[in-house]
Coordinates of C-alpha atoms and ligand atoms in Angstrom, one line a residue:
M25 CA 0.0 0.0 0.0
I26 CA 1.3 3.5 -0.8
P27 CA 0.1 5.9 1.9
N28 CA -1.3 9.2 0.8
E29 CA 1.8 11.3 1.4
T30 CA 0.1 14.5 1.9
V31 CA -2.6 13.5 4.4
S32 CA -0.7 11.0 6.5
V33 CA 2.0 13.5 7.6
T34 CA 2.2 16.2 10.2
P35 CA 1.1 19.7 9.2
C36 CA 4.7 20.9 9.4
T37 CA 5.8 18.2 6.9
R38 CA 2.8 19.1 4.7
E39 CA 3.8 22.8 4.8
F40 CA 7.4 22.0 4.1
L41 CA 6.6 19.7 1.2
S42 CA 4.0 22.2 -0.3
T43 CA 7.0 24.4 -1.1
H44 CA 8.0 22.3 -4.1
H45 CA 11.1 24.3 -4.6
H46 CA 13.5 24.7 -1.7
R47 CA 16.2 27.2 -1.5
M48 CA 19.6 26.8 0.2
L49 CA 20.9 28.8 3.2
I50 CA 23.9 31.2 2.6
D51 CA 24.7 33.9 5.1
G52 CA 21.4 33.6 6.8
R53 CA 19.4 34.1 3.6
W54 CA 17.5 31.5 1.6
V55 CA 18.8 31.7 -1.9
D56 CA 18.7 30.0 -5.3
G57 CA 22.0 28.9 -6.9
S58 CA 23.8 31.4 -9.0
S59 CA 23.2 29.3 -12.2
G60 CA 19.4 29.2 -11.5
E61 CA 19.5 25.5 -12.2
T62 CA 17.8 22.9 -10.0
L63 CA 18.1 19.3 -9.1
A64 CA 15.1 17.0 -8.7
V65 CA 14.7 15.1 -5.4
L66 CA 13.0 11.8 -5.8
N67 CA 11.0 9.7 -3.4
P68 CA 12.6 6.3 -3.8
A69 CA 9.4 4.5 -2.8
T70 CA 7.4 5.9 -5.7
E71 CA 10.0 7.2 -8.1
T72 CA 8.2 10.5 -8.2
V73 CA 9.7 14.0 -7.8
L74 CA 9.3 15.2 -4.2
A75 CA 10.8 18.6 -4.6
T76 CA 13.6 20.5 -6.4
V77 CA 16.6 22.2 -4.8
P78 CA 19.2 24.5 -6.3
A79 CA 22.0 22.9 -8.2
G80 CA 24.8 24.7 -6.5
S81 CA 28.0 25.7 -8.2
A82 CA 31.6 26.8 -7.3
A83 CA 30.3 30.4 -7.1
D84 CA 27.8 29.4 -4.5
V85 CA 30.4 27.4 -2.6
D86 CA 32.6 30.5 -2.6
A87 CA 29.7 32.7 -1.3
A88 CA 29.0 30.2 1.5
V89 CA 32.7 30.0 2.4
Q90 CA 33.1 33.8 2.5
A91 CA 30.0 34.0 4.7
A92 CA 31.3 31.3 7.0
R93 CA 34.7 33.2 7.1
R94 CA 33.0 36.4 8.0
A95 CA 30.9 34.7 10.7
F96 CA 33.9 33.0 12.1
V97 CA 35.5 36.3 13.1
S98 CA 32.4 38.3 13.7
P99 CA 31.9 39.4 17.3
A100 CA 28.5 37.8 17.4
W101 CA 30.1 34.4 17.1
A102 CA 33.8 34.8 17.9
K103 CA 33.2 36.6 21.1
M104 CA 30.2 34.5 22.1
K105 CA 31.0 32.8 25.4
P106 CA 31.1 29.1 25.6
D107 CA 28.0 28.9 27.8
Q108 CA 26.1 30.8 25.2
R109 CA 27.2 28.3 22.5
Q110 CA 26.1 25.6 24.8
R111 CA 22.7 27.2 25.3
L112 CA 22.2 27.5 21.6
L113 CA 23.1 23.9 21.0
L114 CA 20.7 22.8 23.8
R115 CA 18.0 24.9 22.2
L116 CA 18.7 23.3 18.8
A117 CA 18.5 19.8 20.4
D118 CA 15.1 20.7 21.9
L119 CA 14.0 22.0 18.5
V120 CA 15.1 18.8 16.8
E121 CA 13.1 16.8 19.3
A122 CA 10.1 19.1 19.0
H123 CA 10.2 18.6 15.2
A124 CA 11.1 14.9 15.5
R125 CA 8.1 13.5 13.6
T126 CA 8.4 16.0 10.8
L127 CA 12.1 15.4 10.4
A128 CA 11.4 11.7 10.4
E129 CA 8.7 12.0 7.7
I130 CA 10.9 14.2 5.5
E131 CA 13.8 11.7 5.9
S132 CA 11.5 8.8 5.1
L133 CA 10.1 10.4 2.0
D134 CA 13.5 11.6 0.8
N135 CA 15.6 8.6 1.7
G136 CA 13.0 5.8 1.8
K137 CA 13.7 4.5 5.3
P138 CA 10.7 3.8 7.6
A139 CA 9.6 7.0 9.3
A140 CA 9.4 5.1 12.6
V141 CA 13.0 4.1 12.3
A142 CA 14.0 7.6 11.3
E143 CA 12.3 9.0 14.4
A144 CA 13.6 6.4 16.8
V145 CA 17.2 6.3 15.5
D146 CA 18.2 9.1 13.2
V147 CA 16.4 12.0 14.8
A148 CA 16.8 10.8 18.4
L149 CA 20.5 10.3 17.9
A150 CA 20.9 13.7 16.2
A151 CA 19.1 15.5 19.1
S152 CA 21.2 13.6 21.6
Y153 CA 24.4 14.4 19.8
F154 CA 23.6 18.2 19.8
R155 CA 22.9 17.9 23.5
Y156 CA 26.1 15.9 24.1
M157 CA 28.2 18.4 22.2
A158 CA 26.5 21.3 23.9
G159 CA 28.2 20.0 27.1
W160 CA 31.6 20.1 25.6
A161 CA 31.3 23.8 24.6
T162 CA 32.1 24.7 28.1
K163 CA 34.8 22.1 28.7
I164 CA 37.4 22.9 26.1
E165 CA 40.7 23.2 27.9
G166 CA 44.4 23.2 27.5
S167 CA 47.0 22.4 30.1
T168 CA 49.8 24.2 32.0
L169 CA 53.2 22.7 31.7
D170 CA 56.4 22.9 33.8
V171 CA 59.1 23.2 31.2
S172 CA 62.8 22.3 31.5
I173 CA 64.5 23.7 28.4
P174 CA 68.0 22.2 28.5
F175 CA 69.8 25.1 26.8
A176 CA 68.2 27.8 29.0
P177 CA 68.6 26.2 32.5
Q178 CA 68.5 29.5 34.4
A179 CA 65.5 31.0 32.7
E180 CA 62.0 30.8 34.1
F181 CA 59.0 30.2 31.9
V182 CA 55.2 29.8 32.1
G183 CA 54.0 27.3 29.5
Y184 CA 50.5 26.4 28.6
T185 CA 48.4 25.1 25.7
R186 CA 45.2 26.6 24.3
R187 CA 42.7 24.9 22.1
E188 CA 41.3 27.2 19.3
P189 CA 38.6 26.5 16.8
V190 CA 40.1 25.4 13.5
G191 CA 37.9 27.8 11.5
V192 CA 35.6 27.2 8.6
V193 CA 34.5 23.6 8.3
G194 CA 33.5 22.1 4.9
A195 CA 31.2 19.2 5.7
I196 CA 30.2 16.7 2.9
V197 CA 27.8 13.9 3.8
A198 CA 26.3 10.8 2.2
W199 CA 22.6 9.9 1.8
N200 CA 22.2 7.0 4.1
F201 CA 21.6 9.0 7.3
P202 CA 21.2 12.6 5.9
L203 CA 20.1 14.3 9.1
L204 CA 22.3 12.4 11.5
L205 CA 25.4 12.7 9.4
A206 CA 24.8 16.5 9.2
A207 CA 24.5 16.5 13.0
W208 CA 27.7 14.6 13.4
K209 CA 29.5 17.4 11.5
I210 CA 27.7 20.4 12.7
A211 CA 27.5 19.7 16.4
P212 CA 31.2 19.5 17.2
A213 CA 31.9 22.4 14.9
L214 CA 29.5 24.6 16.8
A215 CA 30.6 23.4 20.2
T216 CA 34.2 24.4 19.4
G217 CA 33.3 27.8 17.8
C218 CA 33.9 26.9 14.2
T219 CA 31.6 27.8 11.3
V220 CA 30.2 25.4 8.7
V221 CA 29.4 25.0 5.0
L222 CA 27.4 21.8 4.7
K223 CA 26.9 19.9 1.5
P224 CA 24.2 17.3 1.8
A225 CA 24.0 14.4 -0.6
E226 CA 22.3 15.4 -3.9
Q227 CA 19.8 12.4 -3.4
T228 CA 18.7 13.6 0.1
P229 CA 19.1 17.3 0.8
L230 CA 15.7 18.0 2.4
S231 CA 16.3 17.2 6.1
A232 CA 19.5 19.3 6.1
L233 CA 17.4 22.2 4.8
Y234 CA 14.8 21.7 7.5
L235 CA 17.6 21.4 10.1
A236 CA 19.0 24.7 8.8
R237 CA 15.6 26.3 9.6
L238 CA 15.9 25.0 13.1
I239 CA 19.5 26.3 13.4
Q240 CA 18.2 29.8 12.5
E241 CA 15.3 29.4 14.9
A242 CA 17.7 28.4 17.7
G243 CA 19.4 31.8 17.3
F244 CA 22.8 31.0 15.7
P245 CA 24.2 34.1 14.0
D246 CA 23.9 34.4 10.2
G247 CA 26.6 32.6 8.3
V248 CA 27.6 30.3 11.2
V249 CA 25.9 27.4 9.3
N250 CA 25.5 27.5 5.6
V251 CA 24.0 24.7 3.4
V252 CA 24.8 24.4 -0.3
T253 CA 22.9 21.8 -2.2
G254 CA 24.1 20.2 -5.4
D255 CA 26.1 17.3 -6.6
G256 CA 29.6 16.1 -5.8
P257 CA 31.6 17.5 -8.8
S258 CA 29.8 20.9 -8.8
V259 CA 29.6 21.6 -5.0
G260 CA 31.6 19.0 -3.2
A261 CA 34.8 19.3 -5.2
P262 CA 35.0 23.1 -5.1
L263 CA 34.4 22.9 -1.4
T264 CA 37.3 20.5 -0.9
R265 CA 39.6 22.8 -2.9
H266 CA 38.6 26.1 -1.4
P267 CA 41.5 27.8 0.3
G268 CA 39.1 29.5 2.8
V269 CA 38.1 26.1 4.2
N270 CA 40.2 25.1 7.2
K271 CA 38.8 21.6 7.8
L272 CA 37.0 19.0 5.8
T273 CA 34.9 16.4 7.3
F274 CA 33.4 13.8 5.1
T275 CA 31.2 10.7 5.3
G276 CA 30.8 8.7 2.2
S277 CA 32.5 6.1 0.0
T278 CA 36.2 5.3 0.3
D279 CA 36.8 6.2 -3.4
I280 CA 35.4 9.8 -2.9
G281 CA 37.1 9.9 0.5
K282 CA 40.5 9.4 -1.1
L283 CA 39.8 12.3 -3.6
I284 CA 38.9 14.5 -0.7
G285 CA 42.0 13.5 1.3
K286 CA 44.2 14.3 -1.7
A287 CA 42.4 17.7 -2.3
A288 CA 42.8 18.5 1.4
M289 CA 46.6 18.0 1.3
D290 CA 47.0 20.6 -1.4
N291 CA 45.9 23.3 1.1
M292 CA 46.9 21.4 4.2
T293 CA 43.3 21.5 5.1
R294 CA 42.6 19.4 8.2
V295 CA 40.5 16.3 7.3
T296 CA 38.4 13.7 8.9
L297 CA 37.1 10.8 6.7
E298 CA 34.4 8.3 7.7
L299 CA 34.3 5.9 4.9
G300 CA 33.2 2.4 3.8
G301 CA 33.1 -0.9 5.6
K302 CA 32.7 -4.6 5.3
S303 CA 32.1 -5.4 8.9
P304 CA 32.2 -9.0 10.1
V305 CA 29.7 -10.6 12.4
I306 CA 31.5 -13.4 14.2
V307 CA 29.4 -16.1 15.9
L308 CA 31.3 -18.3 18.3
E309 CA 30.2 -21.9 18.8
D310 CA 28.7 -21.3 22.3
C311 CA 26.2 -18.8 20.9
D312 CA 22.5 -19.7 20.7
P313 CA 21.9 -19.9 16.9
G314 CA 18.6 -18.1 17.2
V315 CA 20.1 -15.2 19.1
A316 CA 23.0 -15.0 16.6
A317 CA 20.6 -15.1 13.6
A318 CA 18.4 -12.3 15.0
G319 CA 21.5 -10.2 15.7
A320 CA 22.9 -10.9 12.2
A321 CA 19.6 -9.9 10.7
Q322 CA 19.6 -6.6 12.6
A323 CA 23.3 -6.1 11.7
I324 CA 22.7 -6.2 8.0
Y325 CA 19.1 -5.2 7.3
F326 CA 18.9 -2.1 9.5
N327 CA 18.5 0.9 7.1
Q328 CA 18.2 -1.5 4.2
G329 CA 21.9 -2.4 4.7
Q330 CA 22.9 1.1 3.7
V331 CA 25.1 1.5 6.8
C332 CA 28.8 2.0 6.6
C333 CA 29.3 -0.4 9.6
A334 CA 26.6 -2.9 8.4
G335 CA 27.4 -6.5 9.4
S336 CA 27.7 -7.6 5.8
R337 CA 29.9 -10.7 6.4
L338 CA 28.6 -13.4 8.7
Y339 CA 31.1 -15.9 10.0
A340 CA 29.4 -18.6 12.1
H341 CA 31.3 -21.6 13.6
R342 CA 30.9 -24.6 11.5
K343 CA 29.1 -26.5 14.3
I344 CA 26.2 -24.1 14.2
F345 CA 26.5 -22.6 10.8
D346 CA 23.6 -24.3 9.1
R347 CA 21.2 -23.4 12.0
V348 CA 22.3 -19.8 12.1
V349 CA 21.9 -19.4 8.3
A350 CA 18.5 -21.1 8.2
D351 CA 17.2 -18.8 11.0
L352 CA 18.7 -15.8 9.3
A353 CA 16.9 -16.7 6.1
D354 CA 13.7 -16.9 8.1
H355 CA 14.3 -13.4 9.5
A356 CA 15.0 -12.1 6.0
N357 CA 11.9 -13.6 4.5
A358 CA 9.7 -12.3 7.4
L359 CA 10.7 -8.7 7.1
T360 CA 7.9 -6.5 5.7
I361 CA 9.1 -4.2 2.9
G362 CA 7.3 -1.1 1.6
H363 CA 6.7 2.6 1.8
G364 CA 8.4 4.2 4.8
L365 CA 5.3 6.1 5.9
D366 CA 3.3 2.9 6.4
P367 CA 4.1 1.8 10.0
A368 CA 3.7 -1.8 9.1
N369 CA 6.9 -1.8 7.0
Q370 CA 10.2 -2.7 8.5
L371 CA 12.3 -2.0 5.4
G372 CA 12.0 0.7 2.8
P373 CA 13.4 1.1 -0.6
L374 CA 17.1 1.7 -1.4
V375 CA 17.9 5.4 -1.9
S376 CA 18.1 5.5 -5.7
Q377 CA 17.8 3.5 -8.9
E378 CA 21.6 3.6 -9.2
Q379 CA 22.0 2.1 -5.7
M380 CA 19.3 -0.6 -6.4
E381 CA 21.1 -1.5 -9.6
R382 CA 24.4 -1.6 -7.9
V383 CA 23.1 -3.9 -5.2
C384 CA 21.3 -6.2 -7.6
G385 CA 24.5 -6.3 -9.7
Y386 CA 26.4 -7.5 -6.7
I387 CA 23.8 -10.2 -6.1
D388 CA 24.4 -11.4 -9.7
I389 CA 28.2 -11.3 -9.2
G390 CA 27.7 -13.5 -6.0
R391 CA 25.7 -16.0 -8.1
Q392 CA 28.3 -16.0 -10.9
Q393 CA 31.0 -16.7 -8.4
G394 CA 29.3 -19.8 -7.1
G395 CA 27.1 -18.3 -4.4
E396 CA 23.9 -19.9 -3.3
I397 CA 21.0 -17.4 -2.7
V398 CA 19.5 -18.7 0.6
A399 CA 17.1 -15.8 0.9
G400 CA 15.9 -12.9 -1.3
G401 CA 18.1 -12.3 -4.3
K402 CA 16.1 -9.8 -6.4
R403 CA 14.1 -6.6 -6.6
A404 CA 11.1 -6.6 -4.4
A405 CA 8.7 -4.5 -6.4
D406 CA 8.2 -3.1 -9.9
I407 CA 7.9 0.5 -8.7
G408 CA 10.3 1.9 -6.1
Y409 CA 13.8 0.9 -5.5
F410 CA 13.0 -2.1 -3.2
V411 CA 15.4 -5.0 -2.9
Q412 CA 14.7 -8.2 -1.0
P413 CA 16.8 -8.9 2.1
T414 CA 19.3 -11.3 0.8
V415 CA 21.5 -14.1 2.2
I416 CA 24.3 -15.5 0.1
A417 CA 26.2 -18.7 1.2
G418 CA 28.7 -20.9 -0.5
V419 CA 31.2 -18.2 -1.5
D420 CA 34.8 -18.1 -0.5
Q421 CA 36.8 -15.4 1.2
K422 CA 38.2 -14.0 -2.1
A423 CA 34.8 -13.6 -3.8
R424 CA 34.0 -10.0 -4.7
V425 CA 30.8 -10.1 -2.6
V426 CA 33.0 -10.9 0.4
Q427 CA 35.7 -8.3 -0.3
E428 CA 33.7 -5.3 -1.6
E429 CA 31.2 -3.0 0.0
I430 CA 27.7 -3.7 -1.4
F431 CA 25.8 -1.1 0.7
G432 CA 22.5 -2.9 0.6
P433 CA 20.5 -5.6 2.3
V434 CA 22.9 -8.4 1.3
V435 CA 24.9 -10.6 3.7
V436 CA 27.4 -13.3 2.8
A437 CA 27.6 -16.2 5.2
M438 CA 30.6 -18.4 5.7
P439 CA 31.5 -21.2 8.2
Y440 CA 34.9 -21.2 10.1
D441 CA 36.7 -23.7 12.3
D442 CA 38.8 -21.8 14.8
L443 CA 39.4 -18.4 16.3
D444 CA 42.7 -17.7 14.5
Q445 CA 41.1 -18.5 11.1
V446 CA 38.1 -16.3 11.7
A447 CA 40.2 -13.4 13.0
A448 CA 42.4 -13.6 9.9
W449 CA 39.3 -13.7 7.6
A450 CA 37.6 -10.9 9.6
N451 CA 40.6 -8.7 8.9
D452 CA 41.0 -9.8 5.3
T453 CA 39.4 -6.8 3.5
P454 CA 40.6 -3.3 2.9
Y455 CA 38.2 -2.0 5.5
G456 CA 38.1 -1.8 9.3
L457 CA 35.1 0.1 10.5
G458 CA 33.2 -2.3 12.8
A459 CA 32.9 -5.9 13.9
S460 CA 30.6 -7.8 16.2
I461 CA 31.3 -10.9 18.2
W462 CA 28.4 -13.1 19.4
S463 CA 29.3 -15.2 22.4
N464 CA 29.1 -15.5 26.2
D465 CA 32.5 -17.2 26.4
L466 CA 34.3 -14.3 28.1
A467 CA 37.8 -15.6 27.6
R468 CA 37.4 -16.3 23.9
V469 CA 35.7 -12.9 23.4
H470 CA 38.6 -11.1 25.1
R471 CA 41.1 -13.1 23.1
L472 CA 39.4 -12.1 19.9
I473 CA 38.8 -8.3 20.5
P474 CA 42.5 -7.3 20.3
K475 CA 42.9 -9.3 17.1
I476 CA 40.2 -7.4 15.2
H477 CA 41.4 -4.5 13.1
A478 CA 38.3 -2.3 13.4
G479 CA 37.4 1.0 15.0
T480 CA 34.5 -0.5 16.9
V481 CA 34.0 -4.0 18.2
W482 CA 30.5 -4.8 19.5
V483 CA 29.9 -7.9 21.6
N484 CA 26.4 -9.4 21.5
C485 CA 25.1 -6.3 19.6
H486 CA 25.8 -4.5 16.4
N487 CA 25.2 -1.0 14.9
M488 CA 24.9 0.5 18.4
L489 CA 26.2 4.1 18.5
D490 CA 26.4 6.5 21.4
P491 CA 27.4 10.2 21.3
A492 CA 30.1 9.5 23.9
L493 CA 31.7 6.5 22.1
P494 CA 34.3 7.4 19.4
F495 CA 33.4 6.1 16.0
G496 CA 35.7 5.8 13.0
G497 CA 37.8 3.4 10.9
Y498 CA 41.0 1.5 10.8
K499 CA 42.6 1.0 7.4
Q500 CA 40.6 2.2 4.4
S501 CA 37.5 2.9 6.5
G502 CA 38.8 6.3 7.4
F503 CA 40.8 8.9 9.2
G504 CA 40.0 10.4 12.6
R505 CA 37.1 9.8 14.9
E506 CA 33.6 11.2 15.3
M507 CA 31.7 11.3 18.5
G508 CA 33.0 11.4 22.0
R509 CA 35.7 13.7 23.2
A510 CA 37.8 12.4 20.3
A511 CA 35.6 14.2 17.8
L512 CA 36.6 17.6 19.2
D513 CA 40.2 17.1 18.3
G514 CA 39.3 17.4 14.6
F515 CA 37.8 20.8 15.1
L516 CA 40.5 22.3 17.3
E517 CA 44.0 23.5 16.8
Q518 CA 46.5 23.3 19.6
K519 CA 48.5 26.3 20.4
S520 CA 51.5 26.1 22.7
V521 CA 52.4 29.3 24.6
L522 CA 55.7 29.9 26.3
I523 CA 56.3 33.0 28.3
A524 CA 59.7 33.9 29.7
V525 CA 59.1 35.5 33.1
Ligands
ADP11 P1 27.8 7.1 -1.9 O1 28.7 6.2 -2.6 O2 27.4 6.7 -0.6 O3 26.8 7.8 -2.8 P2 29.7 9.2 -2.2 O4 31.0 9.0 -1.6 O5 29.6 9.0 -3.7 O6 28.7 8.3 -1.5 O7 29.1 10.6 -1.8 C1 29.1 11.1 -0.6 C2 29.0 12.6 -0.7 O8 30.2 13.0 -1.4 C3 27.9 13.2 -1.4 O9 27.4 14.4 -0.8 C4 28.5 13.5 -2.8 O10 27.8 14.5 -3.5 C5 29.8 13.9 -2.4 N1 30.8 13.8 -3.5 C6 30.8 13.0 -4.6 N2 31.8 13.3 -5.4 C7 32.6 14.2 -4.8 C8 33.8 14.9 -5.1 N3 34.5 14.6 -6.2 N4 34.3 15.8 -4.3 C9 33.6 16.1 -3.2 N5 32.4 15.5 -2.8 C10 31.9 14.6 -3.6

């Protein structure tokens, strides 16, 4: 069933969507792009046009960076006391919560994900991250040091360090968690006193534009947060090259992350990259197969598998492999798929036709390389970019579906025989974002954790994120950390001060 999108949403969502053309925010003003061109934003559940947004250009990026530079040094922002930044961030967190349902509906219509999931996960985490980072605004501190300079033994000094905001932050995000990823970039930037130019993904710009309204309503000065819509080459690339940007923070694919890292080096722009993954789900032999299968299903099918840390490789001990895979297939087959505004649906469509074709292409590659499709395996509807939750077994470690990120509801399942073997396989991809271990055998779990090359290891859970827990990748999954105190380091310079007294 396709719900009537205009009647089943909140009045705020209806009002927002009735503006078929949305403008972007530069220097506190809602503007069209300098070229006048627009991009269509599709609803992936119906393949219909939801809205249009400006197709931004290098000139728009330049205007936004100039605005952010002015705001960075403006007394209204540069002289604002930390407790006032904290107050504004808390107000923003409250506004995000007050508009939770609307944000969730916009996210669902734009990205496809179930609105209930968007509200419980994306919006709730975004609000909690603004609130968490609000707390840090008043706790940024350096240290005082007792120095002993060997070539000046008689002299006296006072030494200390200060943390200073890095400046203008260029933030580029992907389409899988549009609001939440924007929050991951904006919250620490504002807590530290930076200013921001955000480029949402071209597929999903709407929740960022709605968030920008809330940022204005919270009372942040003009130009502190700017949002430029458009595609990667026209907006993302000029932002990465702009000499007025002091820090780039990116969430997206490893391929684009590498381009951004290289562009950053040309200007020595600071850079944080949160990239792809191929995270293993490792089930030890003591684990109840039913528990493991339910966990594995959640690990891969959450957000239609469009999660950088999705548990896309299942390694179950040979003794319980068949039971785990059979139960996982039952979970996959039982999931209800459909329009995200229908509360009965647990999975929505993938974000775009391109993504659907990519995922179906990988399923075909799995088949060609000898894989057995244990569940799913094809498109789930003729209209909308729906793909069945899929389980592939019978492939070996070197198969492309085991090595490459699919970014969809597709898990490959493989049996293993001992801990050293599974640790080696778990680490045998270019990625290292997350991993989960399923077991109550404390000793084995603790032996395995240090062997896993990943930024996060979950035990008896997967995809669990907390604002206080650093998140980021080993190897080609990225550079730097988001969330937790660690996130602040990416937005702060460290200045050493030494005073001869
Ligand atoms: P995905 O593979 O998940 O679509 P991408 O890595 O392609 O993710 O895109 C993530 C973000 O990076 C999007 O906002 C996209 O527009 C942007 N982007 C794409 N190409 C470039 C580029 N050359 N320079 C900067 N940003 C880019």
